[in-house]
Structures are given as structure tokens and as C-alpha cells.
Short mmCIF file of C-alpha atoms in Angstrom, two decimals:
data_model
loop_
_atom_site.label_atom_id
_atom_site.label_comp_id
_atom_site.label_asym_id
_atom_site.label_seq_id
_atom_site.Cartn_x
_atom_site.Cartn_y
_atom_site.Cartn_z
CA MET Q 332 -43.32 8.87 1.38
CA THR Q 333 -43.46 11.22 4.27
CA ALA Q 334 -40.74 13.69 5.21
CA SER Q 335 -40.14 12.16 8.69
CA ASN Q 336 -40.19 8.57 6.65
CA THR Q 337 -37.05 10.42 4.23
CA THR Q 338 -35.29 11.52 7.52
CA LEU Q 339 -35.25 8.30 9.03
CA ALA Q 340 -34.29 6.17 5.75
CA GLN Q 341 -31.35 8.34 5.07
CA PRO Q 342 -29.22 7.30 8.23
CA ALA Q 343 -29.90 3.70 7.56
CA GLU Q 344 -28.17 4.07 3.91
CA LEU Q 345 -25.44 5.89 5.54
CA LYS Q 346 -24.83 3.23 7.68
CA SER Q 347 -25.08 0.63 5.51
CA ARG Q 348 -22.17 2.05 3.01
CA LEU Q 349 -20.05 3.02 6.18
CA GLY Q 350 -20.37 -0.85 7.03
CA ALA Q 351 -18.91 -1.80 3.77
CA ILE Q 352 -16.17 0.13 3.90
CA LEU Q 353 -15.24 -0.62 7.14
CA ARG Q 354 -15.79 -4.71 6.25
CA SER Q 355 -14.13 -4.35 2.82
CA THR Q 356 -11.21 -2.59 4.24
CA SER Q 357 -10.12 -4.45 7.34
CA GLY Q 358 -7.94 -6.93 5.35
CA ASN Q 359 -5.96 -3.49 4.18
CA PHE Q 360 -5.58 -3.11 8.09
CA LEU Q 361 -3.87 -6.29 8.34
CA GLU Q 362 -1.73 -6.07 5.01
CA GLN Q 363 -0.23 -2.84 5.66
CA PHE Q 364 0.25 -3.48 9.68
CA ASP Q 365 2.32 -6.38 8.92
CA PHE Q 366 4.26 -4.95 5.73
CA PHE Q 367 5.37 -1.79 8.27
CA LEU Q 368 6.18 -4.03 11.06
CA PHE Q 369 8.67 -5.43 8.59
CA GLY Q 370 10.16 -2.40 7.63
CA PHE Q 371 10.39 -0.85 11.00
CA TYR Q 372 11.77 -3.94 12.44
CA ALA Q 373 14.14 -4.87 9.58
CA THR Q 374 17.31 -4.17 11.64
CA ALA Q 375 16.01 -6.74 14.17
CA ILE Q 376 14.60 -9.29 11.80
CA SER Q 377 17.89 -8.86 9.54
CA LYS Q 378 19.67 -10.14 13.06
CA ALA Q 379 16.99 -12.80 13.88
CA PHE Q 380 17.03 -14.30 10.36
CA PHE Q 381 20.04 -13.89 8.21
CA PRO Q 382 23.51 -14.97 8.63
CA PRO Q 383 25.80 -12.71 11.06
CA GLY Q 384 28.61 -10.98 10.54
CA ASN Q 385 27.89 -8.01 8.31
CA ASP Q 386 25.17 -5.86 9.31
CA THR Q 387 24.53 -3.93 5.98
CA ASN Q 388 24.25 -6.89 3.76
CA ALA Q 389 21.97 -8.68 6.64
CA LEU Q 390 19.88 -5.77 5.97
CA LEU Q 391 20.24 -5.95 2.45
CA LEU Q 392 18.89 -9.10 2.27
CA THR Q 393 16.28 -8.24 4.51
CA PHE Q 394 15.15 -5.72 2.07
CA THR Q 395 15.85 -8.25 -1.12
CA THR Q 396 13.19 -10.77 1.17
CA PHE Q 397 10.64 -7.45 1.55
CA TRP Q 398 10.90 -6.86 -2.20
CA LEU Q 399 10.64 -10.45 -3.74
CA GLY Q 400 7.48 -11.42 -1.70
CA ALA Q 401 6.14 -8.04 -3.96
CA LEU Q 402 7.32 -9.91 -7.13
CA MET Q 403 4.83 -12.31 -6.45
CA ARG Q 404 2.09 -9.71 -6.29
CA PRO Q 405 1.93 -9.63 -10.47
CA LEU Q 406 0.91 -13.54 -9.93
CA GLY Q 407 -1.61 -12.80 -7.30
CA ALA Q 408 -3.36 -9.85 -9.27
CA ILE Q 409 -3.67 -12.18 -12.36
CA PHE Q 410 -4.91 -15.89 -10.65
CA LEU Q 411 -6.55 -14.49 -7.97
CA GLY Q 412 -7.96 -11.01 -10.40
CA ALA Q 413 -9.45 -13.58 -12.45
CA TYR Q 414 -11.15 -15.52 -9.32
CA ILE Q 415 -12.91 -11.85 -8.32
CA ASP Q 416 -14.36 -11.22 -11.41
CA ARG Q 417 -15.67 -14.61 -12.00
CA ILE Q 418 -16.97 -15.83 -8.48
CA GLY Q 419 -17.23 -12.09 -6.90
CA ARG Q 420 -15.68 -9.38 -4.55
CA ARG Q 421 -17.54 -10.56 -1.37
CA LYS Q 422 -15.73 -14.56 -1.54
CA GLY Q 423 -12.40 -13.33 -3.72
CA LEU Q 424 -11.84 -10.76 -1.26
CA ILE Q 425 -12.07 -13.85 2.02
CA VAL Q 426 -9.36 -15.44 0.25
CA THR Q 427 -7.01 -13.20 -0.18
CA LEU Q 428 -7.75 -12.25 4.10
CA ALA Q 429 -6.99 -16.21 4.43
CA ILE Q 430 -3.84 -16.40 2.24
CA MET Q 431 -2.53 -12.97 3.97
CA ALA Q 432 -3.19 -14.17 7.37
CA LEU Q 433 -1.12 -17.45 6.66
CA GLY Q 434 1.74 -15.57 5.56
CA THR Q 435 1.58 -13.44 9.05
CA VAL Q 436 1.95 -16.56 11.10
CA PHE Q 437 4.62 -17.82 9.40
CA ILE Q 438 6.99 -14.47 10.19
CA ALA Q 439 5.19 -14.18 13.57
CA VAL Q 440 6.51 -17.56 14.87
CA CYS Q 441 9.75 -18.52 12.48
CA PRO Q 442 12.95 -19.65 14.68
CA THR Q 443 15.92 -18.00 14.06
CA TYR Q 444 18.87 -18.51 12.24
CA ALA Q 445 20.90 -19.27 15.56
CA SER Q 446 18.27 -21.76 16.07
CA ILE Q 447 17.85 -23.21 12.71
CA GLY Q 448 20.14 -22.06 10.33
CA ILE Q 449 19.27 -21.43 6.41
CA ALA Q 450 15.66 -22.58 6.94
CA ALA Q 451 15.05 -18.99 8.68
CA PRO Q 452 15.04 -17.49 5.74
CA ILE Q 453 13.68 -19.57 3.93
CA ILE Q 454 10.74 -19.93 6.26
CA VAL Q 455 10.79 -16.12 5.99
CA LEU Q 456 10.84 -15.44 2.44
CA ILE Q 457 7.82 -18.50 1.81
CA GLY Q 458 5.51 -15.85 4.74
CA ARG Q 459 6.18 -12.67 2.76
CA LEU Q 460 5.65 -14.87 -0.75
CA LEU Q 461 2.39 -15.87 0.61
CA GLN Q 462 1.64 -11.86 1.87
CA GLY Q 463 2.80 -10.70 -1.51
CA PHE Q 464 0.31 -13.24 -3.50
CA SER Q 465 -2.52 -12.15 -1.82
CA ALA Q 466 -1.46 -8.17 -1.56
CA GLY Q 467 -1.77 -8.58 -5.31
CA VAL Q 468 -5.33 -8.55 -5.53
CA GLU Q 469 -6.48 -7.31 -2.28
CA LEU Q 470 -5.61 -3.35 -2.75
CA GLY Q 471 -7.69 -3.90 -6.10
CA GLY Q 472 -10.20 -5.80 -4.91
CA VAL Q 473 -10.85 -3.48 -2.67
CA SER Q 474 -10.50 -0.05 -4.79
CA VAL Q 475 -13.21 -1.96 -7.16
CA TYR Q 476 -15.35 -2.86 -4.34
CA LEU Q 477 -15.52 0.82 -2.72
CA PHE Q 478 -15.68 2.07 -6.82
CA GLU Q 479 -18.81 -0.02 -7.21
CA ILE Q 480 -20.51 1.06 -3.82
CA SER Q 481 -20.06 5.01 -4.47
CA THR Q 482 -22.82 7.27 -4.95
CA PRO Q 483 -22.45 9.27 -8.37
CA GLY Q 484 -20.02 11.86 -8.24
CA ASN Q 485 -18.32 10.95 -5.49
CA ARG Q 486 -16.45 7.44 -6.63
CA GLY Q 487 -12.91 9.55 -6.15
CA PHE Q 488 -13.66 10.15 -2.16
CA TYR Q 489 -15.02 6.22 -1.65
CA THR Q 490 -12.12 4.77 -3.40
CA SER Q 491 -9.76 6.70 -1.68
CA PHE Q 492 -10.69 5.02 1.53
CA GLN Q 493 -8.48 2.09 0.55
CA SER Q 494 -5.55 3.50 0.88
CA ALA Q 495 -6.73 6.12 3.77
CA SER Q 496 -7.53 2.73 5.66
CA GLN Q 497 -3.80 1.34 5.25
CA GLN Q 498 -3.14 4.62 7.35
CA VAL Q 499 -5.41 3.51 10.04
CA ALA Q 500 -2.96 -0.25 10.25
CA ILE Q 501 0.33 2.38 10.26
CA PHE Q 502 -0.61 4.52 12.95
CA VAL Q 503 -1.49 1.99 15.29
CA ALA Q 504 1.99 -0.55 14.36
CA ALA Q 505 3.97 2.80 15.42
CA LEU Q 506 2.14 3.48 18.21
CA LEU Q 507 2.66 -0.43 19.47
CA GLY Q 508 6.56 0.13 18.48
CA PHE Q 509 6.35 3.75 20.74
CA PHE Q 510 5.00 1.67 23.77
CA LEU Q 511 7.74 -1.29 23.51
CA SER Q 512 10.88 1.36 22.91
CA GLU Q 513 9.36 3.12 25.97
CA PHE Q 514 8.72 0.18 28.36
CA MET Q 515 10.83 -2.70 27.25
CA PRO Q 516 14.99 -2.31 27.19
CA ALA Q 517 16.57 -1.82 23.41
CA ASP Q 518 18.40 -5.19 23.51
CA GLN Q 519 15.10 -6.96 24.70
CA VAL Q 520 13.01 -5.50 21.59
CA ALA Q 521 15.52 -6.64 19.41
CA ALA Q 522 15.95 -10.12 20.69
CA TRP Q 523 12.46 -10.96 21.06
CA GLY Q 524 10.42 -7.82 21.98
CA TRP Q 525 9.98 -7.02 18.25
CA ARG Q 526 7.66 -10.38 17.43
CA ILE Q 527 4.99 -8.93 19.76
CA PRO Q 528 2.99 -6.82 17.12
CA PHE Q 529 3.11 -9.51 14.66
CA PHE Q 530 1.44 -11.81 17.05
CA VAL Q 531 -1.02 -9.20 17.74
CA GLY Q 532 -1.55 -8.64 13.99
CA CYS Q 533 -2.18 -12.27 14.37
CA LEU Q 534 -4.78 -12.49 17.01
CA ILE Q 535 -6.53 -9.89 14.96
CA VAL Q 536 -7.21 -11.96 12.41
CA PRO Q 537 -10.24 -14.21 13.14
CA PHE Q 538 -12.17 -10.22 13.92
CA ILE Q 539 -11.05 -9.72 10.36
CA PHE Q 540 -12.83 -12.89 9.38
CA VAL Q 541 -15.94 -11.94 10.65
CA LEU Q 542 -16.10 -8.60 8.99
CA ARG Q 543 -15.47 -9.84 5.59
CA ARG Q 544 -18.00 -12.87 6.06
CA SER Q 545 -20.49 -10.17 6.46
CA LEU Q 546 -19.89 -8.49 3.33
CA GLU Q 547 -22.25 -7.70 0.69
CA GLU Q 548 -21.64 -8.31 -2.87
CA THR Q 549 -21.61 -5.23 -5.17
CA PRO Q 550 -24.69 -4.31 -7.07
CA ALA Q 551 -22.68 -3.57 -9.89
CA PHE Q 552 -21.14 -7.32 -9.76
CA LEU Q 553 -24.25 -8.99 -9.60
CA ALA Q 554 -26.11 -6.65 -12.18
CA MET Q 555 -23.46 -8.06 -14.89
CA LYS Q 556 -25.57 -10.57 -17.26
CA LYS Q 557 -22.53 -12.94 -17.93
CA HIS Q 558 -19.15 -13.31 -15.56
CA PRO Q 559 -16.54 -13.97 -17.74
CA THR Q 560 -14.35 -17.59 -17.54
CA ALA Q 561 -10.85 -17.11 -16.54
CA SER Q 562 -9.57 -17.67 -19.79
CA GLU Q 563 -12.04 -14.75 -21.22
CA ILE Q 564 -10.33 -12.52 -18.32
CA PHE Q 565 -6.47 -13.36 -19.18
CA ALA Q 566 -7.30 -12.57 -23.20
CA SER Q 567 -8.88 -9.46 -22.31
CA ALA Q 568 -6.25 -8.69 -19.77
CA ALA Q 569 -3.58 -9.55 -22.55
CA VAL Q 570 -5.43 -6.78 -25.26
CA ASN Q 571 -5.36 -4.04 -22.42
CA TRP Q 572 -1.44 -4.33 -21.91
CA LYS Q 573 -1.30 -1.22 -22.96
CA ILE Q 574 -3.68 0.43 -20.00
CA ILE Q 575 -1.95 -2.05 -17.28
CA VAL Q 576 1.34 -0.51 -18.56
CA LEU Q 577 0.37 2.86 -17.64
CA GLY Q 578 -1.95 2.20 -14.73
CA MET Q 579 1.64 0.45 -13.70
CA PHE Q 580 3.20 3.99 -14.16
CA LEU Q 581 0.60 6.35 -12.85
CA ALA Q 582 0.89 4.05 -9.70
CA ALA Q 583 4.63 4.40 -9.20
CA MET Q 584 4.23 7.58 -7.41
CA THR Q 585 2.17 6.07 -4.96
CA THR Q 586 3.67 2.88 -4.15
CA VAL Q 587 6.98 4.33 -4.39
CA THR Q 588 5.81 7.21 -1.91
CA PHE Q 589 3.85 5.24 0.37
CA TYR Q 590 6.93 2.93 0.98
CA PHE Q 591 9.27 5.54 1.61
CA VAL Q 592 6.97 7.54 4.58
CA THR Q 593 5.66 4.43 5.81
CA VAL Q 594 7.92 1.24 5.53
CA TYR Q 595 11.32 3.20 5.04
CA THR Q 596 11.01 6.06 7.37
CA PRO Q 597 11.86 4.39 10.97
CA THR Q 598 14.95 3.18 9.31
CA PHE Q 599 16.02 5.91 7.41
CA GLY Q 600 15.35 7.81 10.54
CA LYS Q 601 17.53 5.36 12.76
CA ASN Q 602 20.29 4.17 10.49
CA VAL Q 603 21.15 7.30 8.33
CA LEU Q 604 19.81 10.39 9.96
CA LYS Q 605 20.59 8.54 13.27
CA LEU Q 606 18.09 10.26 15.53
CA THR Q 607 16.53 8.19 17.99
CA THR Q 608 13.87 5.18 17.87
CA GLN Q 609 11.04 7.61 18.94
CA ASP Q 610 11.73 10.33 16.61
CA SER Q 611 11.57 7.97 13.98
CA LEU Q 612 7.92 6.41 15.32
CA LEU Q 613 6.56 10.06 16.46
CA VAL Q 614 7.16 11.12 12.58
CA THR Q 615 5.70 8.04 11.65
CA LEU Q 616 2.75 8.49 13.59
CA ALA Q 617 2.11 11.83 12.36
CA VAL Q 618 2.57 10.81 8.61
CA ALA Q 619 -0.32 7.69 9.55
CA VAL Q 620 -2.78 11.06 10.36
CA THR Q 621 -1.99 12.87 7.68
CA ASN Q 622 -1.86 10.50 4.57
CA PHE Q 623 -5.30 9.47 6.34
CA ILE Q 624 -6.77 12.97 6.28
CA TRP Q 625 -5.37 14.16 2.74
CA ASN Q 626 -6.39 10.63 0.92
CA PRO Q 627 -9.66 11.61 0.98
CA VAL Q 628 -9.28 15.15 0.10
CA GLY Q 629 -7.35 14.20 -3.14
CA GLY Q 630 -10.25 12.50 -4.11
CA ALA Q 631 -13.10 14.31 -3.23
CA LEU Q 632 -11.04 17.47 -5.05
CA SER Q 633 -10.78 15.40 -8.12
CA ASP Q 634 -14.48 14.27 -7.95
CA ARG Q 635 -15.02 18.35 -8.67
CA ILE Q 636 -12.25 19.18 -10.63
CA GLY Q 637 -10.98 16.35 -12.55
CA ARG Q 638 -8.56 13.52 -11.80
CA LYS Q 639 -5.65 15.13 -14.58
CA PRO Q 640 -5.41 18.42 -12.80
CA VAL Q 641 -4.34 16.96 -9.57
CA LEU Q 642 -2.49 14.38 -10.79
CA LEU Q 643 -0.04 16.52 -12.58
CA ALA Q 644 0.06 18.83 -10.11
CA ILE Q 645 1.25 16.83 -7.60
CA SER Q 646 3.26 15.00 -9.28
CA GLY Q 647 5.37 17.91 -11.21
CA LEU Q 648 5.55 19.40 -7.36
CA ALA Q 649 7.28 15.99 -6.28
CA LEU Q 650 9.65 16.21 -9.03
CA VAL Q 651 11.05 19.42 -8.50
CA THR Q 652 10.64 19.24 -4.87
CA ALA Q 653 12.24 15.21 -3.29
CA TYR Q 654 16.16 15.76 -3.71
CA PRO Q 655 16.02 19.40 -2.59
CA ALA Q 656 14.15 18.64 0.40
CA LEU Q 657 16.29 15.53 1.35
CA LEU Q 658 18.95 17.82 0.45
CA TRP Q 659 17.81 20.19 3.38
CA LEU Q 660 17.22 17.30 5.59
CA THR Q 661 20.32 15.45 5.92
CA ALA Q 662 22.62 18.63 5.53
CA SER Q 663 22.01 19.06 9.48
CA PRO Q 664 19.23 16.10 10.27
CA THR Q 665 16.45 17.22 13.48
CA PHE Q 666 13.41 15.69 14.46
CA GLY Q 667 11.83 18.65 13.29
CA LYS Q 668 13.09 18.97 9.97
CA MET Q 669 12.37 15.36 9.32
CA LEU Q 670 8.90 15.87 10.77
CA ALA Q 671 8.68 18.95 8.24
CA VAL Q 672 10.08 16.78 5.47
CA GLU Q 673 7.82 13.72 5.94
CA MET Q 674 4.87 15.98 6.11
CA LEU Q 675 5.74 17.37 2.76
CA PHE Q 676 5.88 13.70 0.97
CA SER Q 677 2.77 12.87 2.96
CA PHE Q 678 0.93 15.42 1.54
CA TYR Q 679 2.23 14.39 -2.05
CA PHE Q 680 0.67 10.58 -1.53
CA GLY Q 681 -2.20 11.46 0.21
CA MET Q 682 -3.45 13.93 -2.50
CA TYR Q 683 -1.98 11.65 -5.49
CA SER Q 684 -2.89 8.12 -4.17
CA GLY Q 685 -6.55 9.40 -3.50
CA THR Q 686 -6.81 10.74 -7.27
CA MET Q 687 -5.08 7.80 -8.66
CA LEU Q 688 -6.98 5.12 -7.45
CA GLY Q 689 -10.28 6.44 -8.73
CA ALA Q 690 -8.60 6.93 -11.90
CA LEU Q 691 -7.02 4.06 -12.38
CA VAL Q 692 -10.52 2.22 -11.41
CA GLU Q 693 -12.22 4.27 -14.48
CA ILE Q 694 -9.63 3.56 -17.25
CA VAL Q 695 -9.31 -0.46 -16.82
CA PRO Q 696 -12.67 -2.26 -18.75
CA THR Q 697 -15.36 -3.49 -16.42
CA HIS Q 698 -15.55 -6.87 -17.28
CA VAL Q 699 -11.81 -7.24 -16.02
CA ARG Q 700 -11.70 -4.62 -13.97
CA THR Q 701 -10.40 -6.29 -10.67
CA THR Q 702 -7.67 -8.36 -12.96
CA CYS Q 703 -6.44 -5.38 -14.88
CA PHE Q 704 -6.01 -3.03 -11.84
CA SER Q 705 -4.85 -5.10 -9.69
CA LEU Q 706 -2.16 -6.17 -12.30
CA ALA Q 707 -1.64 -2.60 -13.03
CA PHE Q 708 -0.99 -1.61 -9.09
CA ALA Q 709 0.99 -5.16 -8.30
CA LEU Q 710 3.17 -4.06 -11.00
CA ALA Q 711 3.76 -0.70 -9.69
CA ALA Q 712 4.28 -2.25 -6.26
CA ALA Q 713 6.69 -5.18 -6.87
CA LEU Q 714 9.08 -2.78 -9.79
CA PHE Q 715 8.89 0.57 -7.85
CA GLY Q 716 7.24 0.71 -4.48
CA THR Q 717 8.39 -2.16 -2.18
CA PHE Q 718 11.77 -1.98 -3.85
CA THR Q 719 12.22 1.62 -2.34
CA PRO Q 720 14.01 0.36 0.99
CA LEU Q 721 16.35 -1.62 -1.07
CA ALA Q 722 16.91 1.07 -3.59
CA SER Q 723 17.35 3.61 -0.98
CA THR Q 724 19.70 1.34 1.19
CA TRP Q 725 21.45 0.82 -2.12
CA LEU Q 726 22.16 4.31 -3.44
CA ILE Q 727 23.07 5.84 0.17
CA GLU Q 728 25.65 2.94 0.20
CA HIS Q 729 26.99 3.58 -3.07
CA THR Q 730 26.97 7.32 -3.45
CA ALA Q 731 27.77 8.28 0.00
CA ASP Q 732 24.86 11.10 -0.76
CA ARG Q 733 22.16 10.47 2.26
CA ALA Q 734 19.99 12.53 0.01
CA SER Q 735 19.98 10.90 -3.02
CA PRO Q 736 16.64 8.60 -2.36
CA GLY Q 737 15.26 11.56 -3.61
CA PHE Q 738 16.17 10.50 -6.95
CA TRP Q 739 14.36 7.65 -6.56
CA LEU Q 740 11.28 9.68 -5.54
CA MET Q 741 12.50 11.78 -8.54
CA PHE Q 742 12.00 8.99 -11.19
CA ALA Q 743 8.44 8.08 -9.67
CA ALA Q 744 6.85 11.56 -10.17
CA ALA Q 745 8.20 11.63 -13.37
CA SER Q 746 6.46 8.03 -14.18
CA GLY Q 747 3.29 9.53 -12.85
CA PHE Q 748 3.56 12.65 -14.41
CA LEU Q 749 4.10 11.42 -18.20
CA ALA Q 750 1.63 8.43 -17.08
CA THR Q 751 -1.07 11.07 -16.96
CA LEU Q 752 -0.63 13.30 -19.91
CA ALA Q 753 -0.21 9.69 -21.61
CA ILE Q 754 -4.18 8.60 -20.25
CA TYR Q 755 -5.27 11.83 -20.51
CA ARG Q 756 -4.12 12.95 -23.98
CA GLY Q 757 -6.33 14.63 -26.53
CA GLY Q 758 -10.30 13.76 -25.32
CA GLY Q 759 -9.37 11.43 -22.49
CA GLN Q 760 -9.71 8.44 -24.02
CA THR Q 761 -7.99 5.35 -24.02
CA VAL Q 762 -7.92 3.04 -26.70
CA GLU Q 763 -8.43 -0.32 -25.53
CA ALA Q 764 -11.26 0.36 -22.83
CA HIS Q 765 -13.26 2.28 -25.49
CA GLU Q 766 -14.42 4.07 -22.49
CA PRO Q 767 -14.38 7.87 -21.49
CA VAL Q 768 -12.01 8.79 -18.72
CA PRO Q 769 -13.12 12.13 -16.74
CA ALA Q 770 -10.67 14.65 -17.68
#
């Protein structure tokens, strides 16, 4: 092959990999788009779908619904994860998108509590349960797909785009919210305008389906001589329960920090800090941009120096700074101080997440990679991450300390720190998987 031919061949390969990243992460966009909207418009949703009378109780019920949907994630991880490990990454990711889209439609078109009574919160809960069931394997399926198409020495960098792609959704959702708040009266947004972004999410579903249908299967899956049955997958996952539990605690800091800086931030800014809607949305826009930047930076850095140093450094910093940072912010809240604190947390999230995703794929057994990864991440999201808005609201309500969500962030950081030490102990191997883990 001539030099010119080699030069011509390289762009085609690069284009194929970029296309694979875009098509695989498109479902992440829809999932996080809807998750963020539910969190940002939590106040409006609480008034639309839950009994009137007590605003705090209605908001707690809204965040409880948000959390209950996340409790479906482990079930989705087990059943859909086994499905993907058995029939392939491509087909599985199409199925998860269909389930997720159905849940989105349920929430977008649901009548209000004033119109249909108790049926309204039930319909919204069903929509969230469907979204949670799908999300249980969506993140794991995409992470595994990116890991398996990565080039040697760049696994962390490639896998980080699972999380980075979600930030695009946060940015678009926050931008839509900002324009709505600028050009629509606040009472109209609260009454019905908040539904507009949800309908936008419904409209982009067909486009994402087109992208997913053209997704190619990974060479790693095609190279497997035997694909395990569902019973074999469940048995292997049970045997590797220690890895799954450690992976859950490893991912806890990612999920808690993410839901704090994205889903909970608008509510925190408006209801707790008493800043304007525009201020909260501008901060969220900035967070989405920096999250997108720090994720691949963290993944690439961990490819060079190892996963362990990055995970320990970031979780350690978060452990000692989370509460003091929030205490400084809540003492005299301003837009500038909120932006500074959220930028700090965004740095923690992006660097840690970009590293953690590659680490988690590496420590789970190859033949049940999607199931074990998805279950570990789903448990972290269900028990810790999506519980963050509810935990933060409850802590502030019961301690009268507006900085108290910092204790929840510190707990997540400690979980990540200790899990890293346990996973990379000694020579850096996990007993159950019997696979080397790069330290």
C-alpha cells in the first residue's frame, strides 16, 4: 500500500468510529434530556400531577416518583442486560430506546391532577418506571459498546463519551428552559409551558431510531464463539456479586455528583438559594459545557497514568471540600458564587466519571460485561444518584442547614474512595473476575 493510500484510508476509519460514537450515544441524549427536564420542572410537575395544599409535600412526592422510577434500573440491568449479552449490543440498544420513548410520551401527554385526580400521578409514575427500566441498561450498554470499539490504549477516552454525550442533552434542555423563561410569562410556563420541552423530546425520538438502526455490532461480540444463555448470565452475575457491589460504590460518586449538578441544581438555585430561574439555567448551561469537557479529559488522563490515581485524587478532594464549598455558597448566595461552586463540582464529576466508566467495564467479566456493568451502575443510580434531589430536600427541611446536601456528597465521595482502594488492592486484581485491572 502506498503512502497516499494509507492517508486516504485513515479518514474513513475515523469517520466510522465517530459515527459509531454518535449512533450509540444518541439514546443517552434522550434519557438525560427527560431526566433533567423532570428535575428542572419539578415544582411545576408537583403542582400539575400531585394533590394541592402543601407545596413541600408535593415536591417531595415528585422527587419520590423520580426516585421510584430509578429503582427499576436494577431490574432493567438484569433482564435487558442479559438480553444484550445474549443477542448483541445493536439489537439491545434499539429495544432500550423504544421503552424509554414510551415512558417519555406518558409524561408529556398526561392530564393534570385537577382533570383526572389520582390517575395523574399514577400515569406519571408508570412513565418513570418505564424510563428507569430502560435506563438500567442503556448506560451500561453504551459504555460497553464504546469500550469494545475503542482503539488500544484509549479505552478510558472512548468510554468517557457515554457520560459526555449526556451533557449535550443537559445543555439543550437548559437552553430550551432558558428561552421559555425569557419569552413566556412565568404563570404560563408553570401551567403548561413546561410540557413543550417534553414534546420536543418526543419529536426527536424518530431521528434517534434512525441512528440506532444503522448501528453496527461490535467486533468483540461477533468474535465470541459462544454467547451465554440468560440462565448462565444470571448465574455468573450472582457469582460475581462482590464485583457488582464494589462497582456500585465506585459509581456512587459519579451518580450523586451528576444528579446534584444537573437535575437538582435548578431547584436548589430557585427554591433554596432564591436566585432567579435565569441564573439557575445559566449555571446549568455552564455545567453541561464543562461536564462535556472534563469527561474525556479524565478518561484520557486515566489511560496515561492509570485509573487508580485519578479516582483516589478526585474522590479525596470531593470528600474534604463538598460541605465547606456549599457552606460558603449558602452564607450569602450570589450568581457568581453558585457558578464557582458548580464549576468545582463539575470538575469532580467529569474527571471522576470519565475515569470510572473505563474502570468499571474493565473489572467485570467479559462474557457478562453488559449485565454486570449495568447492574452495578443501576444500583448506584437507584440507591444514591437519583435519590439525591429527595435526600437534599429532606436534609435541608430537617436540619435547616442549606449546605447540608454537602454531607450527601461527602458520603458519595467516601464510597468512591473506599471502593477504589478495595478494587485496586495489592496487584490490582479482583478475585471473582480473574482479570487484570490496570492500576
